[in-house]
Each structure stands twice: as C-alpha cells, then as structure tokens.
Coordinates of C-alpha atoms in Angstrom, one line a residue:
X1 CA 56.4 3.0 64.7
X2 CA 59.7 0.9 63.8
X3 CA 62.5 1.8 66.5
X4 CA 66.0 3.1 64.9
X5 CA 69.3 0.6 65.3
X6 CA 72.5 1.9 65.4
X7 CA 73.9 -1.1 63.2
X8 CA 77.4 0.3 62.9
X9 CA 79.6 2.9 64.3
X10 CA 83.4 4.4 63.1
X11 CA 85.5 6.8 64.7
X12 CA 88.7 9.2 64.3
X13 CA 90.1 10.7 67.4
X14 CA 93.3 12.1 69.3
X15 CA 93.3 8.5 70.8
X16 CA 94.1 7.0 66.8
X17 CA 91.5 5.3 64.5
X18 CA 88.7 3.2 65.3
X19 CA 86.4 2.9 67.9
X20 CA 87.8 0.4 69.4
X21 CA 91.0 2.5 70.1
X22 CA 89.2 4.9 71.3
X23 CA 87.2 2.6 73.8
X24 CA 90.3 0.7 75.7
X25 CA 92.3 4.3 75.9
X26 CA 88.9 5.7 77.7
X27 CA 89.0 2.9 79.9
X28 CA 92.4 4.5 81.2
X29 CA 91.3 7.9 82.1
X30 CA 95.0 9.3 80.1
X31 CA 94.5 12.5 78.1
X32 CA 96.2 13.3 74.9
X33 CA 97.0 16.3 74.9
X34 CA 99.7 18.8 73.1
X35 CA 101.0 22.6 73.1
X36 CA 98.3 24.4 70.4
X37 CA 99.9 25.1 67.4
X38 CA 96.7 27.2 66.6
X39 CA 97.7 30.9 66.4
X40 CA 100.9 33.0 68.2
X41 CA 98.5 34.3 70.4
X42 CA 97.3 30.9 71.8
X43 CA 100.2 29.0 71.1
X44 CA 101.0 26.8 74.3
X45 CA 97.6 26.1 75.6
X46 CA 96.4 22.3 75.2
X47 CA 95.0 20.9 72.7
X48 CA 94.1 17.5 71.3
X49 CA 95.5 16.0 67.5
X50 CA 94.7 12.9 65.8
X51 CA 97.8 11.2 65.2
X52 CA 99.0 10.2 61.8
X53 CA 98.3 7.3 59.9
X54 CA 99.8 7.4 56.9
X55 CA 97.9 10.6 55.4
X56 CA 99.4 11.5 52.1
X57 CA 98.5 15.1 52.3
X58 CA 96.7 14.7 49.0
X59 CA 93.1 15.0 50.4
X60 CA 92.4 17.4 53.3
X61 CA 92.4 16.1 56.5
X62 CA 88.8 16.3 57.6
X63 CA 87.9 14.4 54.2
X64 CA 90.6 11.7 55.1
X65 CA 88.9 11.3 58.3
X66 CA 85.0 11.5 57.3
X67 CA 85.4 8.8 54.7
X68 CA 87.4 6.6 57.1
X69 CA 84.9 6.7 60.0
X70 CA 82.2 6.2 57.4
X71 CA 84.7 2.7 56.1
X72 CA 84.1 1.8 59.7
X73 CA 80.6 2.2 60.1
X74 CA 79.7 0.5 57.0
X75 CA 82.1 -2.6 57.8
X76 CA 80.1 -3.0 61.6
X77 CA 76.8 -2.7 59.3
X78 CA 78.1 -5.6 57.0
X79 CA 78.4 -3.4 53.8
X80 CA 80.7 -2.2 51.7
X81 CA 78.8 0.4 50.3
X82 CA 75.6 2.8 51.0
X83 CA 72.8 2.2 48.6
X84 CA 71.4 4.4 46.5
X85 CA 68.4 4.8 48.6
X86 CA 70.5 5.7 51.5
X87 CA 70.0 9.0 53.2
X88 CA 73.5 10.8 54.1
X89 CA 73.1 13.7 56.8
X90 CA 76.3 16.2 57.4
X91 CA 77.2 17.5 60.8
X92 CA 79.2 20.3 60.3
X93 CA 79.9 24.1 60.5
X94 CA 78.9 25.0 56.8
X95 CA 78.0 22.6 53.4
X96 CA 80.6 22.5 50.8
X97 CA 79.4 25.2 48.6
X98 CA 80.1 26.0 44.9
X99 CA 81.9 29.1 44.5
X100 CA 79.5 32.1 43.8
X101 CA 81.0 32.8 40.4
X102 CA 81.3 29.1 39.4
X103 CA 79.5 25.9 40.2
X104 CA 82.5 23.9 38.9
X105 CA 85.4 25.8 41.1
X106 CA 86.6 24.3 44.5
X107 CA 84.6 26.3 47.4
X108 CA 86.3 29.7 48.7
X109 CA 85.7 28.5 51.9
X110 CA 88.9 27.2 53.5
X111 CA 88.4 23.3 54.0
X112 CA 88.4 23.5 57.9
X113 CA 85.4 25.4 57.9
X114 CA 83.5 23.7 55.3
X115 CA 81.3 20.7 55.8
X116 CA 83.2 17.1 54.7
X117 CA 82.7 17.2 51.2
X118 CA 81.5 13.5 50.7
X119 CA 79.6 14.0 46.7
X120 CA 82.6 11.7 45.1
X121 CA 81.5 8.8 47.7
X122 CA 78.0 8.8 47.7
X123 CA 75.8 10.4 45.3
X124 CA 72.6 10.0 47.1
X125 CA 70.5 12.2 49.2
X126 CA 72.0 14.3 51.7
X127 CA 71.1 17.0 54.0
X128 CA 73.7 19.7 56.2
X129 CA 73.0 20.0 59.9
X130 CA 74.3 22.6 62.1
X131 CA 73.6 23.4 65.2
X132 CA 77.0 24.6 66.6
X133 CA 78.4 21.8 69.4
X134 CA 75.5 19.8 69.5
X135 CA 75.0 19.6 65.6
X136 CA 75.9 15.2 65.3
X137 CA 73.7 15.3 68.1
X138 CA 71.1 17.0 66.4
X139 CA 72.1 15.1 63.1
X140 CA 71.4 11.7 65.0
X141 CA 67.7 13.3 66.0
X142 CA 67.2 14.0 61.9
X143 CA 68.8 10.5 61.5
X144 CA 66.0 8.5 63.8
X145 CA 62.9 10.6 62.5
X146 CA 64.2 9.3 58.9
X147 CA 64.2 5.7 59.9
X148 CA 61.0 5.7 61.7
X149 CA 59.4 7.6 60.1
X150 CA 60.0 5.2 56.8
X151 CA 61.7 8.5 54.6
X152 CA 64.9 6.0 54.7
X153 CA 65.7 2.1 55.0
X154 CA 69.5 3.4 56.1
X155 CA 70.8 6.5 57.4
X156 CA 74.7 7.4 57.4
X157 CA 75.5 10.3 60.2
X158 CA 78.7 12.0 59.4
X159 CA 80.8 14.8 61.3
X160 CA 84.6 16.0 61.2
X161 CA 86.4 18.6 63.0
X162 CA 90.2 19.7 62.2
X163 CA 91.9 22.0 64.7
X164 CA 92.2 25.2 62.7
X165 CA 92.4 29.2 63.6
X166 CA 88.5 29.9 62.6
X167 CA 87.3 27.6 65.2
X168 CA 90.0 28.4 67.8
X169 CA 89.9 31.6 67.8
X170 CA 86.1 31.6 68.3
X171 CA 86.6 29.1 71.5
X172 CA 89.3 31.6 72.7
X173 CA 87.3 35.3 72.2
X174 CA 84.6 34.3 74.4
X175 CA 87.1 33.0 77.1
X176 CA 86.0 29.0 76.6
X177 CA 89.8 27.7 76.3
X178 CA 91.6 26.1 79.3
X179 CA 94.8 27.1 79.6
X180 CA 96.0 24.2 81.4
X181 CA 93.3 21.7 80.0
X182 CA 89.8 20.4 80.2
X183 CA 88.6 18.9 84.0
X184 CA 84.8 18.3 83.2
X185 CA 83.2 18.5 86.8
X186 CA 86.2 19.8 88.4
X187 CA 85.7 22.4 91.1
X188 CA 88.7 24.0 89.5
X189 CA 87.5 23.6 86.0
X190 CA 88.6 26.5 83.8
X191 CA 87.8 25.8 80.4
X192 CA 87.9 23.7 77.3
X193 CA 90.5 21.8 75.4
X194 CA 90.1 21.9 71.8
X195 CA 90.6 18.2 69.8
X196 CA 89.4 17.2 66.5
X197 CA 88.3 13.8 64.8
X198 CA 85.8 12.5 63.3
X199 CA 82.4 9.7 63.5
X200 CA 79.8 8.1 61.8
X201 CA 76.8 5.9 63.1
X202 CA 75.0 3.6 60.4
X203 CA 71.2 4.1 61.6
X204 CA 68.7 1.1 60.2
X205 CA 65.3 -0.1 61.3
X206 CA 65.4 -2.4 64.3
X207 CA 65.1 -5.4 63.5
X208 CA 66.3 -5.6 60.2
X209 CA 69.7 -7.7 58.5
X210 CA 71.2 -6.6 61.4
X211 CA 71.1 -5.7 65.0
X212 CA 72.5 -3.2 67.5
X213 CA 71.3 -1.1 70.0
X214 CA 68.7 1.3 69.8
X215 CA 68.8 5.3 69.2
X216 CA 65.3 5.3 71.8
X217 CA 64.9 8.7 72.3
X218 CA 66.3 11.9 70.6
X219 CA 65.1 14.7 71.9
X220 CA 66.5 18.6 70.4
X221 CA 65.6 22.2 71.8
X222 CA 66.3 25.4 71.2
X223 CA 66.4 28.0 73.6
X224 CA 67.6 29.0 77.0
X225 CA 68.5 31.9 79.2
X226 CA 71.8 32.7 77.4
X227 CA 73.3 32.6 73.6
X228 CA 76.5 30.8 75.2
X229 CA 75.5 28.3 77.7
X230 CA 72.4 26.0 78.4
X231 CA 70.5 26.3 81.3
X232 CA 69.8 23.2 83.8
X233 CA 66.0 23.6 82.8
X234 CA 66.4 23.2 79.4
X235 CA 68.9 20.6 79.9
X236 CA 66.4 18.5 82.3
X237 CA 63.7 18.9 79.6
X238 CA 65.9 17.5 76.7
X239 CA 66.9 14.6 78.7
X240 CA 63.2 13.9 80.3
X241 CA 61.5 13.7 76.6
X242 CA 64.8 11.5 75.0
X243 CA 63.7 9.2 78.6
X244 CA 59.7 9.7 77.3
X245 CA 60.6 8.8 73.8
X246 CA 61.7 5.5 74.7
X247 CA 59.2 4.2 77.0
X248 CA 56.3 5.4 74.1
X249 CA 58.4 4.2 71.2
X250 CA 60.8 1.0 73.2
X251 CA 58.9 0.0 75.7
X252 CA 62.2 0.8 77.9
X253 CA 61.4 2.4 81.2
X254 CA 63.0 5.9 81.9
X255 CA 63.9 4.0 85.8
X256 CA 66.5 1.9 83.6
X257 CA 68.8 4.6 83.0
X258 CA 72.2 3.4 84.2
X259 CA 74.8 6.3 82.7
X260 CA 74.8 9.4 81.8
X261 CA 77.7 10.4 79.1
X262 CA 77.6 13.7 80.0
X263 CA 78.5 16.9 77.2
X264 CA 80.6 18.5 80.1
X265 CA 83.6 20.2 78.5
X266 CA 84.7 21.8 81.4
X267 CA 83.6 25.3 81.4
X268 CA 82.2 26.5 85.4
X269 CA 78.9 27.4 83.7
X270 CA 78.4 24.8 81.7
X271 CA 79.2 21.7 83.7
X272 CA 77.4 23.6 86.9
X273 CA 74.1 23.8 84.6
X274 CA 74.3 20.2 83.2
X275 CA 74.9 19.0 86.7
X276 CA 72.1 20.2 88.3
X277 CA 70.3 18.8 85.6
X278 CA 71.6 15.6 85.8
X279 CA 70.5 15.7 89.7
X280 CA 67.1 16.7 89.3
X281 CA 66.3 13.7 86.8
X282 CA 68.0 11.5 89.0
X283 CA 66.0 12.7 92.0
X284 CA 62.5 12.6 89.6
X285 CA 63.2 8.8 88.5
X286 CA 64.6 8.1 92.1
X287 CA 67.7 6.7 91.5
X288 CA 70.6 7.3 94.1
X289 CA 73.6 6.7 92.3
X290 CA 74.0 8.0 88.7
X291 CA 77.3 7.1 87.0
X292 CA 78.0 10.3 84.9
X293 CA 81.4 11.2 82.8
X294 CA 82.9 12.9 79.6
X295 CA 85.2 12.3 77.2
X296 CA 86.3 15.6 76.9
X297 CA 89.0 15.5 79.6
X298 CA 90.6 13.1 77.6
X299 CA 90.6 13.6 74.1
X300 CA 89.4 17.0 73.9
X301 CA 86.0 18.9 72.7
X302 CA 85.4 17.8 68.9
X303 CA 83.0 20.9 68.9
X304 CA 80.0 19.9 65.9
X305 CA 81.2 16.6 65.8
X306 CA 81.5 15.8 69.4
X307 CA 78.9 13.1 69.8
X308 CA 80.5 10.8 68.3
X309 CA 82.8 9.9 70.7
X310 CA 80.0 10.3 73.3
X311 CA 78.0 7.9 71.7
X312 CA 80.8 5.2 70.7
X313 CA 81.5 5.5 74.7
X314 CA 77.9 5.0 75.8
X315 CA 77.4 2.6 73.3
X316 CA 80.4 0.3 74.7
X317 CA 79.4 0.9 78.4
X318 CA 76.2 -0.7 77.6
X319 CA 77.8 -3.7 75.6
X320 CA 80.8 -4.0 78.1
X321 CA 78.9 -3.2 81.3
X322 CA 81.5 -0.8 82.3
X323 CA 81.3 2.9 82.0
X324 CA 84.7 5.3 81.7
X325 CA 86.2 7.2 84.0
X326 CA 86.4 11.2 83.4
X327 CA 90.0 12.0 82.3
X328 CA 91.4 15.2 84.6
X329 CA 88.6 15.0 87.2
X330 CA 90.4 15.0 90.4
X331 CA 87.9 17.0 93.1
X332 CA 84.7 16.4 92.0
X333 CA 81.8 18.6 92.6
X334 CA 80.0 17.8 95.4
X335 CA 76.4 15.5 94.4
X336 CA 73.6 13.8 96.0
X337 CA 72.3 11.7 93.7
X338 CA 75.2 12.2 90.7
X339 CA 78.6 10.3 90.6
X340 CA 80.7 11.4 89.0
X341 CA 83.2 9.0 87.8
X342 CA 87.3 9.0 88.4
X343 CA 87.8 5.8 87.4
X344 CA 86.2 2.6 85.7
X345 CA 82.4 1.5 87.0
X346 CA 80.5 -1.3 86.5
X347 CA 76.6 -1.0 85.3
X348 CA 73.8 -3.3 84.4
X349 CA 74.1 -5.1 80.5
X350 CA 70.7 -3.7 80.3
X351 CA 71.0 -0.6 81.6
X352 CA 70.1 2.3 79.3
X353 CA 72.4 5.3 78.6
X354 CA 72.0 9.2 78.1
X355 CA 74.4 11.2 75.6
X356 CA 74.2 15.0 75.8
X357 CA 75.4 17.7 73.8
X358 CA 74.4 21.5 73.8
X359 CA 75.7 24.6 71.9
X360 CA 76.1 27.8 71.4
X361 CA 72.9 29.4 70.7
X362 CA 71.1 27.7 72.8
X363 CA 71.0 24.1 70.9
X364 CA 70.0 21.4 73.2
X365 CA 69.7 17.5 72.7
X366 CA 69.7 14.4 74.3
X367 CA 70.3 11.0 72.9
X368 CA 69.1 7.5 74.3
X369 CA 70.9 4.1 73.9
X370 CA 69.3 1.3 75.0
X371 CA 70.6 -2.7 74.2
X372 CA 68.5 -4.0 71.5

C-alpha cells in the first residue's frame, strides 16, 4: 500500500499568516489573546483574532482565509494549481448549500456557519467532513485513505473557523469558555479560549515529484462515555491504532514516538482524560519521558479546524528537532511518564509525532507524522 506525504502545508492564525509565523511565535510560548467582542453577554472574556492583512471586506473572512492557506500549501507542493483530478475534502460545520427555494441564490446560512465555499477555485471533486472539533482531523483520516488507497494522486484538506455568535455561544452554554484564558494541563485550568484561522495540508503519494513527511497512521472513533468529552480509553485506543498504522503501513516502530501535540484546550475534563491517556501509552511502549504540549494556550481553540495548527507544529518539531512550549501552562499536572512542556525541548530528527483532536459527540482521532 503507497504511504501518504504531506507535500505542502498553509496556515491562517491569531499569530498572522503562514506557517512559518505561526512556528517561530510557538517557539515563544506568548498568547494572543483579546477581550471577545462575541455577544454582550460574553463580552470581555478572551479570545483569539487573526490580525488583518489587508482584507478588503469584499469576500467573507473565512473564504479570504481558506483560499490563502490553500495558496500556501500548493506553493510548498510546487504548484500553482490543483488538477482536475484532485480530490478537495472540506472540514467544517456545514457545506455551502443552495438556498431551498433556489439553487442559484447565496446560502441562507450566515457565512460563519457555512463550510468555505471553495466551487469558484476548484471545480473538482469534493467532499464535506464534520465531525465537530476533531473534523480536519477526521478530514486528514478521509484524506490518507484517498491517497492509499489510489481514489486520488493529490488530496487538498481544507478548514476555516471565524469567531462568530453561533459558535460562541455554543462553547459558552455548556460552560467550555475560560474566563481568564486557556492553560491546557493547568491544575487550575478552567476552560477554553476561542480563536479562529484557518489550514490546509497538500496530501500526495510518498514518494512521488515531491517529498515530505508522512501522514503514518490516522486513526478515527466514535464513541465514549459522554456526548461532551472523550474518555482516556477511547483516547488510548485512537492513538495505539494511528502507532499500529505506521508500523503495518511505514515500517516506523510505535517505540519512536518522540511528541505528542496534544488536543488539550484546557477544559478539567478534557485535559485530565487525554492525560491519562497519554500516560498509559507511554507506560505500554515504555518510554519515561514524553514531551507533550498544545497550541491552544496560545492562539486559541480553532474548534473544526483545529488541526491544523497542531499538525503545522508537529510537523516542524520533527524537521526542527524542537518541540513548543505550552503557552499559559504554569503548574503543571503532576505525571510519571508525561512532560509536559513550559518551554522549548529538544527531540530526536527522527523521532515520530502524535496529533490529537476529539469532539463533541464523542469524535476521536489521532494523527501520525513521521520524517519521510
């Protein structure tokens, strides 16, 4: 079976455009954060906005953003273009949709709901994923099974997520938003911050025109004890298989697992779940010192689309040999076998990595990187 590249990667986020932006700001553990702007009954708490760069106003935010992290993926990839054979898969909320009473109106969804509407960029295949917060994760799983599986020569994997009411207000009824900020692994974590952004990964056969690391193992799940947070089992089984996956399909042993970019968004429940995960696979493969972090401290939770950023980070540990510190993580939880990282920490070249990402409804995956 033909192992999946990642040949190119692009990336909006409260840290500015491009991945590499993102990358060196990580390395500094500074969040970017701002009183929400959301609703008057939220207004105050934290939240996380892209800054501008030079948006007209003219197209909608989350479309700006989508075709600009797709620009940046194709450029890593060395085209200009997808081809017409290309397969384009959507994380998001909800498709674009034709209005009910005419396939030629606008949708009468509001845009910041509504799926990037990408049909005047690429006319080719496409298919909507949604899976709540771990939908581009989910999206990337689609993505790999596409490429080895021989349905696609290329696969583009795009997300975006604008701060809006809808979204907020669904974070806030169920008591998910920090009011102070995000501090994933905190012992006084209490809660989300909110960001928005967006990413797309350029997904090719290995060892084709070009190289880049591998999308190993992808591994999705759904269930769980509870409809709004995962459960450590669940957890450890996602990230288990994604370690299976490569060793069947890479030949890259599960004991090379050198960092964990962890989904933590800073809930209690959550991060206790994920972390008890994270020490039981650490205890099964033996290893005594597992650098784990999040980005979510730092730039906020990009909800549906917040892989991305996990897997831009993971994907530059590997390359740079240096994983990120956890932005707002000042007393960690206490671990055994887990460390949890408050500042910059060096790892092995050919180490492999772990991205999480779960959701409401009890949506589960687990992505692995490994260097080509």
């Amino acid at each position: 079976m033909t192992a999946a590249a990642i040949t190119g990667l692009g990336l909006v986020s409260p840290y500015g455009h491009g991945t590499e932006v993102f990358w060196q700001k990580l390395l500094t553990g500074d969040p970017v954060t701002e009183p929400s702007p959301t609703s008057p009954a939220t207004a105050g708490e934290p939240v996380a906005r892209v800054p501008p760069a030079g948006e007209t106003g003219a197209t909608p935010r989350k479309q700006t953003w989508a075709r600009e992290a797709l620009a940046e993926a194709l450029r890593a990839a060395g085209r200009a273009e997808l081809p017409p054979t290309a397969l384009l898969v959507i994380a998001g909320s909800t498709p674009c949709l034709p209005h009910p009473t005419s396939p030629h109106a606008a949708s009468p969804l509001p845009d910041e709901v509504s799926g990037p509407d990408l049909r005047d960029y690429f006319g080719g295949a496409r298919v909507y994923v949604t899976h709540a917060c771990a939908s581009a994760a989910f999206a990337m799983a689609l993505a790999q099974q596409c490429v080895t599986g021989g349905t696609a020569d290329i696969v583009a994997v795009v997300g975006a997520s604008v701060l809006n009411p809808y979204d907020y207000s669904s974070m806030d009824v169920v008591r998910a938003v920090s009011p102070t900020g995000a501090r994933p692994f905190d012992t006084t974590r209490d809660g989300i911050t909110v960001g928005e952004g967006a990413g797309a990964v350029i997904l090719e056969p290995a060892g084709g025109r070009r190289r880049g690391p591998l999308l190993a193992g992808a591994s999705c799940r759904v269930g769980g004890g509870s409809a709004s947070a995962s459960d450590d089992e669940t957890i450890a089984a996602c990230m288990r298989d994604a370690l299976a996956q490569g060793r069947e399909r890479s030949r890259v042993h599960p004991g090379r697992l050198g960092y964990v970019h962890a989904h933590a968004t800073g809930t209690p429940q959550g991060d206790a779940a994920e972390l008890l995960a994270l020490e039981g696979v650490a205890r099964e493969l033996g290893i005594h010192d597992l650098p784990s972090g999040s980005h979510k401290g730092a730039i906020g939770h990009l909800l549906h689309s917040s892989a991305f950023p996990g897997l831009v980070a993971a994907v530059n540990a590997l390359r740079d040999g240096i994983a990120p510190p956890t932005a707002g993580l000042e007393t960690p939880e206490p671990t055994e076998r887990v460390h949890l990282l408050r500042r910059p920490h060096r790892i092995a070249r050919d180490s492999t990595a772990l991205v999480n990402g779960f959701g409401f409804g009890g949506s589960n995956a687990s992505l692995l990187i490994a260097p080509s």
